[in-house]
mmCIF file of C-alpha atoms in Angstrom:
data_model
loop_
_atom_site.group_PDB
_atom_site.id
_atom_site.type_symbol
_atom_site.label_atom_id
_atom_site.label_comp_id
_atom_site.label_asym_id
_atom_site.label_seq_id
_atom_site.Cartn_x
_atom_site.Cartn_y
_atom_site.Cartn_z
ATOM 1 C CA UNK M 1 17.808 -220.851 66.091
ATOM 2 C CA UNK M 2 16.207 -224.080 65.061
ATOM 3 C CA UNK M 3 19.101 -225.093 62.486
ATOM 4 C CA UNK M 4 17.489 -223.680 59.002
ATOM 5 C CA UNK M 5 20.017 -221.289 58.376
ATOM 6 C CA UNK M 6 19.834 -221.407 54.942
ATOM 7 C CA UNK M 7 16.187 -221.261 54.188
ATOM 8 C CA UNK M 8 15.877 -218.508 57.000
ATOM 9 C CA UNK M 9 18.602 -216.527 54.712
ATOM 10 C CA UNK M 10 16.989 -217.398 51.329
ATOM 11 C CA UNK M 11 13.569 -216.089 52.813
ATOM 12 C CA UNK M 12 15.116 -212.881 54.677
ATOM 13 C CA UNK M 13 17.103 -212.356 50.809
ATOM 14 C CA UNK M 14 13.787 -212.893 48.597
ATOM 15 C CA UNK M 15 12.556 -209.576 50.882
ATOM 16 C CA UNK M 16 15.919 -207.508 50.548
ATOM 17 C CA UNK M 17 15.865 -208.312 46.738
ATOM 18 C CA UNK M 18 11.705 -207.075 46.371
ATOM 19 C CA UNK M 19 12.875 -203.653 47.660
ATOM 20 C CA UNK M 20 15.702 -203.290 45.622
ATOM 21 C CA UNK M 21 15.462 -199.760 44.622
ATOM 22 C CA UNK M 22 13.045 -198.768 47.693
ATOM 23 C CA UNK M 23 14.493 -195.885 49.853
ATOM 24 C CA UNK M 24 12.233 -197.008 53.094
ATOM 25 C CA UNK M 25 12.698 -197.650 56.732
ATOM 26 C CA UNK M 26 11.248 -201.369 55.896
ATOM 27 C CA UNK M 27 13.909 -201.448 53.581
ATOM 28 C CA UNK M 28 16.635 -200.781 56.434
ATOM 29 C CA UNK M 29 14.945 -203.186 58.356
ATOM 30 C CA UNK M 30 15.285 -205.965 55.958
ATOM 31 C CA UNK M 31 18.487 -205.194 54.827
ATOM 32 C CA UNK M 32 20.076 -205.501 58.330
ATOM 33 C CA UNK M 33 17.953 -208.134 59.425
ATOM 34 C CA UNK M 34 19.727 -209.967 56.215
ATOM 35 C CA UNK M 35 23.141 -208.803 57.618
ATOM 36 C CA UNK M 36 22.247 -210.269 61.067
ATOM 37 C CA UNK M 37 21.537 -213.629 59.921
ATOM 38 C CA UNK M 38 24.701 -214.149 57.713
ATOM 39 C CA UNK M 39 27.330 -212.646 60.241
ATOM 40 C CA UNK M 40 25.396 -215.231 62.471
ATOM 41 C CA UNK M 41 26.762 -217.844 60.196
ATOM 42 C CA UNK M 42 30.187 -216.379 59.677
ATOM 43 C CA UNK M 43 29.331 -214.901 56.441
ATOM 44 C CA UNK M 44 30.695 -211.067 57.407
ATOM 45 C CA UNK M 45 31.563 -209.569 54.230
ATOM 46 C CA UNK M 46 28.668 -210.786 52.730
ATOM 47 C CA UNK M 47 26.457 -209.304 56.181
ATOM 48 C CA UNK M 48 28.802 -205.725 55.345
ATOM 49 C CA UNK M 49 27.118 -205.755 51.936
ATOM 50 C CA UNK M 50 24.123 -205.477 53.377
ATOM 51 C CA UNK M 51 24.926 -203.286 56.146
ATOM 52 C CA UNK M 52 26.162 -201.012 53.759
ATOM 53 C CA UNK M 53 23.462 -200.893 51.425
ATOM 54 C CA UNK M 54 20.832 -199.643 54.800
ATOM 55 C CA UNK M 55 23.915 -197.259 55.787
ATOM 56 C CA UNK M 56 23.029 -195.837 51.983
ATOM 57 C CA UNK M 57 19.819 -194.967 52.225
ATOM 58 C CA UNK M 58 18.815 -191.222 52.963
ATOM 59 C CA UNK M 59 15.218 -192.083 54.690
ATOM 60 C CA UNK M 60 15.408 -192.199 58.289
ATOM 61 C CA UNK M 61 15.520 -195.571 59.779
ATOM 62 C CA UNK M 62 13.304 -195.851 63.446
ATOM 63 C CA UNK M 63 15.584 -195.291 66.210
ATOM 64 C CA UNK M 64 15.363 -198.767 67.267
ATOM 65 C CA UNK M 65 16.610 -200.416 64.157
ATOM 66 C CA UNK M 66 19.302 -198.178 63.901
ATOM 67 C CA UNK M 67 20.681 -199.090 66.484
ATOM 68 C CA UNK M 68 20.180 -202.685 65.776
ATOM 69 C CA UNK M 69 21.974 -201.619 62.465
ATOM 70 C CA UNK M 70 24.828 -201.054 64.798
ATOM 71 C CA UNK M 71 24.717 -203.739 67.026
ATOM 72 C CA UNK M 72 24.635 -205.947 63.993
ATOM 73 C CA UNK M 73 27.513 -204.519 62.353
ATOM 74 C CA UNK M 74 29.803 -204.947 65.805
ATOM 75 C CA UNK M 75 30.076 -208.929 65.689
ATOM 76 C CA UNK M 76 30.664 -208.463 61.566
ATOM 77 C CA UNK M 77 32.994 -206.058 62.491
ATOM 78 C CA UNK M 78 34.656 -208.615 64.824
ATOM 79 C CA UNK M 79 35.009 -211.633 62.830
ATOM 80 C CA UNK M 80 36.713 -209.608 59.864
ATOM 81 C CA UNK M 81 39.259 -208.622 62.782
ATOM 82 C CA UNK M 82 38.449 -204.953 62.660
ATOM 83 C CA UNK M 83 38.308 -205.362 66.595
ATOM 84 C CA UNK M 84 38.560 -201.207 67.063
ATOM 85 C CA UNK M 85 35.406 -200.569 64.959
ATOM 86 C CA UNK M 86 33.313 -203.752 66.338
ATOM 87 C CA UNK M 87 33.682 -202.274 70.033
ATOM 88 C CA UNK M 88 33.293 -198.682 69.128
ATOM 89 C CA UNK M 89 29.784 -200.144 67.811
ATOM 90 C CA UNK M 90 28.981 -202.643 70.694
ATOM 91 C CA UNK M 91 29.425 -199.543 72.908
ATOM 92 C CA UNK M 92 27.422 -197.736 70.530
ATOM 93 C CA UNK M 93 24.338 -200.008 70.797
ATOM 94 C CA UNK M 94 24.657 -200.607 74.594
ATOM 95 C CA UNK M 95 24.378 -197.408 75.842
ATOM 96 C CA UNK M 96 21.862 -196.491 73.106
ATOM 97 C CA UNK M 97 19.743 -199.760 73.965
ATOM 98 C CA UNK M 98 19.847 -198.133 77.767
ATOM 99 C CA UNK M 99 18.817 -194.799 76.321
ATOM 100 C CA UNK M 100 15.419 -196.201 74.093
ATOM 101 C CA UNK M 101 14.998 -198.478 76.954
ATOM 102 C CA UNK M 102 14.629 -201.263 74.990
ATOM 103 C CA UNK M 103 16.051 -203.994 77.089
ATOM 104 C CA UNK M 104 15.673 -206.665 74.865
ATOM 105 C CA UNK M 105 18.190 -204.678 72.066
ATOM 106 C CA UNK M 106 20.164 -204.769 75.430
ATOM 107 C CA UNK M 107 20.054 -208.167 76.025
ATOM 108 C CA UNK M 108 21.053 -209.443 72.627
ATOM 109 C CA UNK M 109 23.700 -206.341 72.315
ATOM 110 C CA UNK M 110 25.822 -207.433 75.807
ATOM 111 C CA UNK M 111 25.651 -210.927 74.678
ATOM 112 C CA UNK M 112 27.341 -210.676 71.707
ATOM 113 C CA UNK M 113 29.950 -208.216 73.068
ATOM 114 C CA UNK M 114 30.592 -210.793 75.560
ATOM 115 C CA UNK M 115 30.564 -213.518 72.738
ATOM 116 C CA UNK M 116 33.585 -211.539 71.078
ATOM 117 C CA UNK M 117 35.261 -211.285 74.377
ATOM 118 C CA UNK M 118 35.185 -214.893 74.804
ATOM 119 C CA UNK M 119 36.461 -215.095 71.706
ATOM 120 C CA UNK M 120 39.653 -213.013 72.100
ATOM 121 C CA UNK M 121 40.609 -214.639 75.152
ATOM 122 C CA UNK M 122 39.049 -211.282 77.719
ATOM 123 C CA UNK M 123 37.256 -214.310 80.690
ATOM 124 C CA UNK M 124 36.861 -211.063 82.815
ATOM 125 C CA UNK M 125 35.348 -208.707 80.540
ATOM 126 C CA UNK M 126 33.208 -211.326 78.807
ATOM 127 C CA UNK M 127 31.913 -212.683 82.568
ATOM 128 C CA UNK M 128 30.932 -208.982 83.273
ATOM 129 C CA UNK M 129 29.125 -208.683 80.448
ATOM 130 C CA UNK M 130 27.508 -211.972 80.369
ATOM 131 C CA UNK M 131 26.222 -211.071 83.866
ATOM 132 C CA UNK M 132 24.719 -208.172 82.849
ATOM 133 C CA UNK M 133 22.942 -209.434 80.385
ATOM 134 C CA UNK M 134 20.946 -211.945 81.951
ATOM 135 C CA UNK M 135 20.184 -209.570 84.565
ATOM 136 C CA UNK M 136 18.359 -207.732 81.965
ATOM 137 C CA UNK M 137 16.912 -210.875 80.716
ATOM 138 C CA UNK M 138 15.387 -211.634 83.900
ATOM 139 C CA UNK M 139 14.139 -208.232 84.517
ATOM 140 C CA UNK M 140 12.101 -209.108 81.088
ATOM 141 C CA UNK M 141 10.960 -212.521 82.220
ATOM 142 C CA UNK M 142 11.701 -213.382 78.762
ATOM 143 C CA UNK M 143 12.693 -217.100 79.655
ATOM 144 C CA UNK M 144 14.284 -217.903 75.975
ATOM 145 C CA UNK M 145 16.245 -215.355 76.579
ATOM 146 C CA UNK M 146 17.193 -216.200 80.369
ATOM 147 C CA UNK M 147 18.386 -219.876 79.439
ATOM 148 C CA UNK M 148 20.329 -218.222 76.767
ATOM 149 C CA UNK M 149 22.456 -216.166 79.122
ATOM 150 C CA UNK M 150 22.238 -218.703 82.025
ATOM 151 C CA UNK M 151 23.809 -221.100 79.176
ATOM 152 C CA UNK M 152 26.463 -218.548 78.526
ATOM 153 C CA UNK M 153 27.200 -217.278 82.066
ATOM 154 C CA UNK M 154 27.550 -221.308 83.141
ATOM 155 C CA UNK M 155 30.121 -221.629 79.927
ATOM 156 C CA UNK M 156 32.696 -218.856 80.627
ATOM 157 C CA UNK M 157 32.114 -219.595 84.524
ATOM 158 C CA UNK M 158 33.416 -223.717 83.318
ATOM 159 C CA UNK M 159 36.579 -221.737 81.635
ATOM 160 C CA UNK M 160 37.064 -219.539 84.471
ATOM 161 C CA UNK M 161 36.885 -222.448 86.929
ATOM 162 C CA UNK M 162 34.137 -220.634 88.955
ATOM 163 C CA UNK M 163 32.613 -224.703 88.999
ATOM 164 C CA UNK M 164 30.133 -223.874 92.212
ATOM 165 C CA UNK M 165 28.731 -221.576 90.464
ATOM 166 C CA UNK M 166 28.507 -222.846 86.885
ATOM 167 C CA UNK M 167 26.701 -225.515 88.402
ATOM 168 C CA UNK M 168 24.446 -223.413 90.655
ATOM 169 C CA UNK M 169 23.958 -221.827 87.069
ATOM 170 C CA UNK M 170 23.054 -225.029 85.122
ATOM 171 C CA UNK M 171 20.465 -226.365 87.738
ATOM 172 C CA UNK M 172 18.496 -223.008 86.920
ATOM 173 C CA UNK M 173 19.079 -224.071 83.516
ATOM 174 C CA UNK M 174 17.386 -227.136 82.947
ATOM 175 C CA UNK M 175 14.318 -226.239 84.797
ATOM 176 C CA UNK M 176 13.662 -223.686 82.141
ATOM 177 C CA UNK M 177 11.033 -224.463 79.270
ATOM 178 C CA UNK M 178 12.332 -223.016 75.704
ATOM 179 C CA UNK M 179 12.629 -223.910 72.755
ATOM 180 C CA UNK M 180 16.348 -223.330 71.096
ATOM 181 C CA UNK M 181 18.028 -226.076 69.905
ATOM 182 C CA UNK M 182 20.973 -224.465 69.852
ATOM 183 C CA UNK M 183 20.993 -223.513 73.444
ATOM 184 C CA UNK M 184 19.907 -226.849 74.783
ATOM 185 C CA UNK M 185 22.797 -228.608 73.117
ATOM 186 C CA UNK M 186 25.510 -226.109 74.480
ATOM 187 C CA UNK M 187 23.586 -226.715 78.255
ATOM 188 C CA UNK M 188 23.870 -230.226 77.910
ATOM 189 C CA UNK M 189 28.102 -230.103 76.692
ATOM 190 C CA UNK M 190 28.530 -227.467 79.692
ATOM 191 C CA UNK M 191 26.847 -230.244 82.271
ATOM 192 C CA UNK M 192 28.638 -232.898 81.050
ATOM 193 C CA UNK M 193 31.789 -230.946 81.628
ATOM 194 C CA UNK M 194 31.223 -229.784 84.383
ATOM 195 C CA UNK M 195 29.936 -233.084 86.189
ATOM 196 C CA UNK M 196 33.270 -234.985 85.106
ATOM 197 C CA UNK M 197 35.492 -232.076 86.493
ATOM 198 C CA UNK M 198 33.854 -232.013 89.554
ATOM 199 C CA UNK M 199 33.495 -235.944 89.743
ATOM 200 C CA UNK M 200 29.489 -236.324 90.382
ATOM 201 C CA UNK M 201 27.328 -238.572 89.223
ATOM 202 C CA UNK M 202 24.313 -237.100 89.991
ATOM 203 C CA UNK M 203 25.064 -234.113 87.235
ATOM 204 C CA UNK M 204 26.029 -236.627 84.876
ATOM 205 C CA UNK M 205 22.684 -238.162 85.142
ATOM 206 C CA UNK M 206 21.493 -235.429 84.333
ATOM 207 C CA UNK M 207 23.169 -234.920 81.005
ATOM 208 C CA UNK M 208 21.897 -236.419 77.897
ATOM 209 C CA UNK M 209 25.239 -235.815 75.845
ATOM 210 C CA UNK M 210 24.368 -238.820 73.278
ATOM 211 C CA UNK M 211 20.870 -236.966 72.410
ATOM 212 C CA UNK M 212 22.964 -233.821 71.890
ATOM 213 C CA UNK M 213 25.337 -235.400 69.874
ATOM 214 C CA UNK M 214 22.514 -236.566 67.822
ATOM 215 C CA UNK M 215 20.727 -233.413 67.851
ATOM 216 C CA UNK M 216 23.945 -231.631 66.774
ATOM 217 C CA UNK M 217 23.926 -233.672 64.227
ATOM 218 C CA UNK M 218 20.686 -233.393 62.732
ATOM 219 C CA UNK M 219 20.622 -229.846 63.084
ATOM 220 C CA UNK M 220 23.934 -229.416 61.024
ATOM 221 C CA UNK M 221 25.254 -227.069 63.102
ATOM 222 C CA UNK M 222 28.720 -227.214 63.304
ATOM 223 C CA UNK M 223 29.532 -225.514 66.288
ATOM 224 C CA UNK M 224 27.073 -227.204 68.448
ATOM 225 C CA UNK M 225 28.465 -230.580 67.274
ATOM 226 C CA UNK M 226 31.666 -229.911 68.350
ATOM 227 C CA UNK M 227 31.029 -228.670 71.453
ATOM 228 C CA UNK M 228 28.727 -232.063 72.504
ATOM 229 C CA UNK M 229 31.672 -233.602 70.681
ATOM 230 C CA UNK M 230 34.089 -232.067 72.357
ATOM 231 C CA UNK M 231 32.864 -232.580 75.756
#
């Protein structure tokens, strides 16, 4: 989240790598937390490997982190193409997330279905799930993971030229206090957007879109740079 992608890897790696060999539940947990942070930076085949290698083990992983498992493996799924299997998962690890009750597994599991939505060109479905996602996020007053959604919700509301309320949505936004890097540069490329569209200053004053630029930049995060870049 804060732009060390590789070290966060290498670290996550050095623990997959100790319990080579180890038929454990800590082992499942490493192995997919491993597989989460590479399909996160579009390394799927390599996250499969991993994925694979939990799927292998005979102990019994905790219910919660097999469904993570599965939740992970959806987006992988997704960027390889294998669209069928990614939303047989995602559906998967939504309605099991609602079943543990573990809302923040929810959270995290509608965004990313939404995120591959986006991604195929589905506005509708990835608004709906969007939506529901930060209504989960608010009913955990989790507010990293409220500006999160409220970040994603504003950007496919910009697309969808819903431009009251993407701005209704990035207000909220920016009186949040969290710390992703990530997420603040995407806010700031949405505002500056969305206050040239709609012609008013006072948004634009608002938006810092040099600092994110810059902040793109340091964090060497690709996709954030563009988007500041782009808008």
């Amino acid at each position: 989240e804060h732009g060390a992608c590789d070290e966060g890897i290498a670290v996550s790696k050095s623990v997959t790598a100790a319990l080579a060999g180890v038929d454990s539940p800590l082992r499942f947990q490493a192995e997919t937390l491993t597989a989460s942070l590479l399909t996160a930076t579009f390394r799927a085949d390599e996250a499969l490997l991993h994925l694979d290698a939990a799927s292998g083990l005979t102990c019994a992983p905790e219910p919660a982190w097999a469904l993570r498992h599965r939740g992970i493996r959806a987006p992988s799924f997704a960027r390889l193409g294998r669209l069928a299997e990614s939303q047989a998962d995602f559906a998967f690890a939504v309605a099991g997330a609602r079943e543990l009750g573990d809302r923040e597994q929810l959270v995290r599991a509608l965004n990313n279905w939404a995120d591959v939505r986006l991604r195929i060109g589905d506005l509708a479905g990835a608004s709906e799930l969007y939506a529901s996602g930060l209504e989960v996020a608010r009913e955990l007053r989790s507010s990293r993971l409220i500006a999160w959604l409220i970040a994603n919700n504003a950007y496919v509301a910009l697309f969808r030229g819903e431009l009251a309320a993407a701005r209704t949505l990035l207000l909220e936004f920016l009186t949040i206090d969290h710390d992703i890097e990530i997420i603040w540069i995407q806010g700031q490329a949405i505002l500056c957007r969305l206050g040239t569209l709609l012609a008013d200053e006072s948004l634009l004053r608002l938006a810092t879109i040099d600092e994110a630029m810059a902040r793109a930049d340091a964090l060497g995060n690709r996709n954030a740079l563009a988007l500041a870049a782009g808008a």
